[in-house]
Short mmCIF file of C-alpha atoms in Angstrom, two decimals:
data_model
loop_
_atom_site.label_atom_id
_atom_site.label_comp_id
_atom_site.label_asym_id
_atom_site.label_seq_id
_atom_site.Cartn_x
_atom_site.Cartn_y
_atom_site.Cartn_z
CA UNK A 1 -68.56 -28.60 -66.05
CA UNK A 2 -69.37 -27.89 -62.43
CA UNK A 3 -66.16 -29.12 -60.84
CA UNK A 4 -65.71 -31.74 -58.15
CA UNK A 5 -68.60 -31.83 -55.69
CA UNK A 6 -68.74 -33.42 -52.25
CA UNK A 7 -71.68 -34.22 -50.04
CA UNK A 8 -72.31 -33.44 -47.26
CA UNK A 9 -70.18 -30.37 -46.64
CA UNK A 10 -70.38 -30.81 -42.89
CA UNK A 11 -71.10 -33.85 -40.75
CA UNK A 12 -71.34 -34.04 -36.98
CA UNK A 13 -71.60 -37.49 -35.50
CA UNK A 14 -71.20 -39.26 -32.20
CA UNK A 15 -68.31 -41.58 -31.53
CA UNK A 16 -69.06 -45.10 -32.65
CA UNK A 17 -71.43 -44.13 -35.45
CA UNK A 18 -70.83 -44.89 -39.12
CA UNK A 19 -70.60 -42.10 -41.68
CA UNK A 20 -70.49 -42.06 -45.47
CA UNK A 21 -69.30 -39.28 -47.73
CA UNK A 22 -69.87 -38.91 -51.45
CA UNK A 23 -67.65 -37.41 -54.13
CA UNK A 24 -68.71 -36.62 -57.68
CA UNK A 25 -65.65 -35.99 -59.84
CA UNK A 26 -65.46 -33.90 -62.97
CA UNK A 27 -67.09 -35.96 -65.69
CA UNK A 28 -64.71 -38.10 -67.75
CA UNK A 29 -61.93 -37.82 -65.18
CA UNK A 30 -60.57 -41.36 -64.83
CA UNK A 31 -58.75 -40.77 -61.60
CA UNK A 32 -60.25 -40.03 -58.21
CA UNK A 33 -58.38 -39.39 -54.96
CA UNK A 34 -59.32 -39.12 -51.32
CA UNK A 35 -57.26 -37.07 -48.86
CA UNK A 36 -57.61 -36.18 -45.20
CA UNK A 37 -56.62 -32.78 -43.85
CA UNK A 38 -56.35 -32.02 -40.16
CA UNK A 39 -55.81 -28.61 -38.59
CA UNK A 40 -52.39 -27.21 -39.36
CA UNK A 41 -51.52 -29.97 -41.80
CA UNK A 42 -51.56 -30.34 -45.54
CA UNK A 43 -53.73 -32.92 -47.27
CA UNK A 44 -52.64 -36.51 -46.59
CA UNK A 45 -53.27 -39.13 -49.24
CA UNK A 46 -55.77 -41.84 -48.33
CA UNK A 47 -56.59 -43.73 -51.50
CA UNK A 48 -56.79 -43.50 -55.28
CA UNK A 49 -58.98 -44.97 -58.00
CA UNK A 50 -58.32 -45.40 -61.69
CA UNK A 51 -61.84 -45.79 -63.05
CA UNK A 52 -63.45 -48.35 -60.71
CA UNK A 53 -60.19 -49.97 -59.60
CA UNK A 54 -58.76 -48.94 -56.24
CA UNK A 55 -55.05 -48.85 -57.03
CA UNK A 56 -53.47 -47.63 -53.85
CA UNK A 57 -54.33 -47.27 -50.18
CA UNK A 58 -52.38 -45.38 -47.57
CA UNK A 59 -51.49 -46.94 -44.23
CA UNK A 60 -53.58 -44.10 -42.79
CA UNK A 61 -56.62 -45.97 -44.11
CA UNK A 62 -57.36 -48.34 -41.25
CA UNK A 63 -59.78 -51.24 -41.62
CA UNK A 64 -62.56 -48.95 -40.38
CA UNK A 65 -62.28 -47.00 -43.62
CA UNK A 66 -63.56 -48.23 -46.95
CA UNK A 67 -63.85 -46.49 -50.29
CA UNK A 68 -65.67 -47.52 -53.42
CA UNK A 69 -66.14 -46.28 -56.93
CA UNK A 70 -68.53 -48.88 -58.30
CA UNK A 71 -69.12 -47.58 -61.81
CA UNK A 72 -66.03 -45.50 -62.24
CA UNK A 73 -67.98 -42.30 -61.67
CA UNK A 74 -68.85 -41.11 -58.15
CA UNK A 75 -67.09 -42.48 -55.09
CA UNK A 76 -68.03 -43.04 -51.48
CA UNK A 77 -65.83 -43.06 -48.40
CA UNK A 78 -67.26 -44.82 -45.36
CA UNK A 79 -65.88 -44.66 -41.85
CA UNK A 80 -67.20 -47.27 -39.44
CA UNK A 81 -67.21 -46.89 -35.66
CA UNK A 82 -65.95 -43.32 -35.83
CA UNK A 83 -63.41 -42.10 -33.29
CA UNK A 84 -62.63 -38.55 -32.20
CA UNK A 85 -59.34 -38.79 -34.07
CA UNK A 86 -61.27 -39.13 -37.31
CA UNK A 87 -62.35 -35.49 -37.03
CA UNK A 88 -60.87 -33.80 -40.09
CA UNK A 89 -61.64 -32.37 -43.51
CA UNK A 90 -62.00 -35.11 -46.11
CA UNK A 91 -61.03 -33.95 -49.56
CA UNK A 92 -61.77 -35.52 -52.90
CA UNK A 93 -59.92 -34.73 -56.10
CA UNK A 94 -60.09 -35.96 -59.68
CA UNK A 95 -57.92 -35.77 -62.76
CA UNK A 96 -57.59 -37.11 -66.27
CA UNK A 97 -54.78 -39.58 -66.84
CA UNK A 98 -51.28 -38.13 -66.78
CA UNK A 99 -52.48 -34.55 -66.45
CA UNK A 100 -50.19 -33.44 -63.61
CA UNK A 101 -52.93 -31.51 -61.89
CA UNK A 102 -55.58 -32.67 -59.46
CA UNK A 103 -58.89 -30.79 -59.19
CA UNK A 104 -60.16 -30.62 -55.66
CA UNK A 105 -63.65 -30.48 -54.25
CA UNK A 106 -64.64 -28.22 -51.32
CA UNK A 107 -64.29 -31.05 -48.80
CA UNK A 108 -66.47 -32.63 -46.13
CA UNK A 109 -65.74 -31.49 -42.60
CA UNK A 110 -66.30 -34.31 -40.10
CA UNK A 111 -66.65 -33.65 -36.40
CA UNK A 112 -66.83 -36.66 -34.09
CA UNK A 113 -68.16 -35.84 -30.63
CA UNK B 1 -40.03 -41.42 -50.42
CA UNK B 2 -40.62 -37.74 -50.79
CA UNK B 3 -41.24 -35.04 -48.17
CA UNK B 4 -41.97 -31.32 -48.20
CA UNK B 5 -41.05 -28.71 -45.62
CA UNK B 6 -42.73 -25.34 -45.48
CA UNK B 7 -40.74 -23.43 -42.94
CA UNK B 8 -43.33 -20.76 -42.14
CA UNK B 9 -46.80 -21.60 -40.92
CA UNK B 10 -47.90 -17.97 -41.22
CA UNK B 11 -46.51 -14.99 -43.12
CA UNK B 12 -47.89 -11.48 -42.50
CA UNK B 13 -47.10 -8.91 -45.16
CA UNK B 14 -48.34 -5.43 -45.97
CA UNK B 15 -50.40 -4.88 -49.09
CA UNK B 16 -48.24 -4.03 -52.12
CA UNK B 17 -45.12 -5.40 -50.42
CA UNK B 18 -43.16 -8.35 -51.85
CA UNK B 19 -43.50 -11.83 -50.36
CA UNK B 20 -41.61 -15.11 -50.47
CA UNK B 21 -43.08 -18.37 -49.19
CA UNK B 22 -40.40 -20.97 -48.63
CA UNK B 23 -40.55 -24.60 -49.65
CA UNK B 24 -37.89 -27.28 -49.45
CA UNK B 25 -38.28 -30.87 -50.49
CA UNK B 26 -36.50 -34.16 -50.05
CA UNK B 27 -36.42 -36.92 -52.64
CA UNK B 28 -34.07 -39.61 -53.90
CA UNK B 29 -35.57 -39.38 -57.41
CA UNK B 30 -36.42 -36.57 -59.80
CA UNK B 31 -39.60 -34.76 -58.91
CA UNK B 32 -42.43 -32.63 -60.14
CA UNK B 33 -43.18 -29.61 -57.93
CA UNK B 34 -46.45 -27.77 -57.32
CA UNK B 35 -47.93 -24.88 -55.44
CA UNK B 36 -51.61 -25.16 -54.59
CA UNK B 37 -53.67 -22.33 -53.05
CA UNK B 38 -56.73 -22.52 -50.84
CA UNK B 39 -58.75 -19.32 -50.61
CA UNK B 40 -61.10 -18.94 -47.62
CA UNK B 41 -64.04 -21.35 -47.86
CA UNK B 42 -62.87 -22.74 -51.20
CA UNK B 43 -61.22 -25.95 -52.38
CA UNK B 44 -57.55 -26.31 -53.24
CA UNK B 45 -56.57 -25.11 -56.67
CA UNK B 46 -53.33 -25.43 -58.59
CA UNK B 47 -51.36 -22.17 -58.69
CA UNK B 48 -48.34 -23.29 -60.70
CA UNK B 49 -46.22 -26.35 -61.40
CA UNK B 50 -42.74 -27.34 -62.46
CA UNK B 51 -42.42 -30.47 -64.56
CA UNK B 52 -39.33 -29.83 -66.69
CA UNK B 53 -37.65 -27.16 -68.76
CA UNK B 54 -37.29 -23.61 -67.48
CA UNK B 55 -36.74 -23.57 -63.75
CA UNK B 56 -38.80 -20.39 -63.37
CA UNK B 57 -42.55 -20.90 -63.61
CA UNK B 58 -45.26 -18.27 -63.40
CA UNK B 59 -48.94 -18.13 -62.56
CA UNK B 60 -51.54 -15.94 -64.20
CA UNK B 61 -51.96 -13.79 -61.09
CA UNK B 62 -48.36 -12.65 -60.70
CA UNK B 63 -46.83 -15.40 -58.57
CA UNK B 64 -43.65 -17.16 -59.65
CA UNK B 65 -41.58 -20.01 -58.29
CA UNK B 66 -38.08 -21.14 -59.09
CA UNK B 67 -36.91 -24.73 -58.97
CA UNK B 68 -33.44 -24.91 -57.43
CA UNK B 69 -32.20 -28.48 -57.62
CA UNK B 70 -28.95 -27.89 -55.70
CA UNK B 71 -30.83 -26.35 -52.79
CA UNK B 72 -33.86 -28.65 -53.20
CA UNK B 73 -36.11 -25.63 -53.02
CA UNK B 74 -39.18 -24.30 -54.82
CA UNK B 75 -39.89 -20.94 -53.16
CA UNK B 76 -42.96 -18.95 -54.18
CA UNK B 77 -42.64 -15.20 -54.72
CA UNK B 78 -44.76 -12.23 -55.67
CA UNK B 79 -43.34 -8.72 -56.07
CA UNK B 80 -46.48 -6.93 -54.84
CA UNK B 81 -49.30 -8.65 -52.95
CA UNK B 82 -52.96 -7.72 -52.93
CA UNK B 83 -55.59 -8.28 -50.28
CA UNK B 84 -57.12 -10.91 -52.57
CA UNK B 85 -53.98 -13.04 -52.16
CA UNK B 86 -55.04 -13.86 -48.60
CA UNK B 87 -55.08 -17.65 -48.59
CA UNK B 88 -53.24 -20.76 -47.49
CA UNK B 89 -50.51 -21.92 -49.84
CA UNK B 90 -49.39 -25.53 -50.07
CA UNK B 91 -46.17 -26.72 -51.66
CA UNK B 92 -46.33 -30.25 -53.03
CA UNK B 93 -44.08 -32.80 -54.71
CA UNK B 94 -44.54 -35.97 -56.70
CA UNK B 95 -42.02 -38.41 -58.15
CA UNK B 96 -41.39 -37.62 -61.79
CA UNK B 97 -43.96 -39.44 -63.87
CA UNK B 98 -46.16 -40.21 -60.84
CA UNK B 99 -48.71 -37.43 -60.88
CA UNK B 100 -51.00 -39.71 -58.88
CA UNK B 101 -48.77 -39.54 -55.82
CA UNK B 102 -48.65 -35.96 -54.54
CA UNK B 103 -47.16 -35.23 -51.14
CA UNK B 104 -48.20 -31.92 -49.59
CA UNK B 105 -46.44 -29.66 -47.13
CA UNK B 106 -48.21 -28.33 -44.06
CA UNK B 107 -49.11 -25.06 -45.69
CA UNK B 108 -48.30 -21.38 -45.16
CA UNK B 109 -51.06 -18.96 -44.31
CA UNK B 110 -50.51 -15.60 -46.02
CA UNK B 111 -51.98 -12.63 -44.13
CA UNK B 112 -52.19 -9.40 -46.07
CA UNK B 113 -52.11 -6.36 -43.80
CA UNK B 114 -53.78 -3.13 -44.96
#
């Protein structure tokens, strides 16, 4: 088991461009979470999948953001028409059902110029 | 809704000295409580958690935290810190039974001074 992996680790983009991040959870973990972390803040919940079903979305997730987990394994988070305020660390976590612990990946740092 | 307050953004402490990182929470329902740690250039990892039972919980590397319901606190302590404890520590809360809904505090950066 190699843990939760995220790709890319760093992304620099220009305002207005679209970006897509990938998260590979620990195998057989049903649940997958996306968080955003800005400087000086703790992780803020964005969205959550149980297998392939997206069960909850935060109000932080504007209509420019979309997340998918098509086969209940890896997930992608896409941001369309990026803005400078989207600059942050995007964290992915996974867990088995009812385990009371989330396992985090190393994050993808997004910088929007 | 739940919220978490970590009163100190940074805590400097000399090596081998004791440390306490403060955490207070707000919730109208019973909660689970967590401390996560983020070492430099690494992902968040669970340090310890309180779900039920004994209010004092311990980690494998010498940290402990005590759940105090009357004071709505879950402070993290270690009697003697090591340089390897340098990290950012996040207190977190979830409604009891809702381990999918974790709310994090802003974090406390622990600086170990030689």
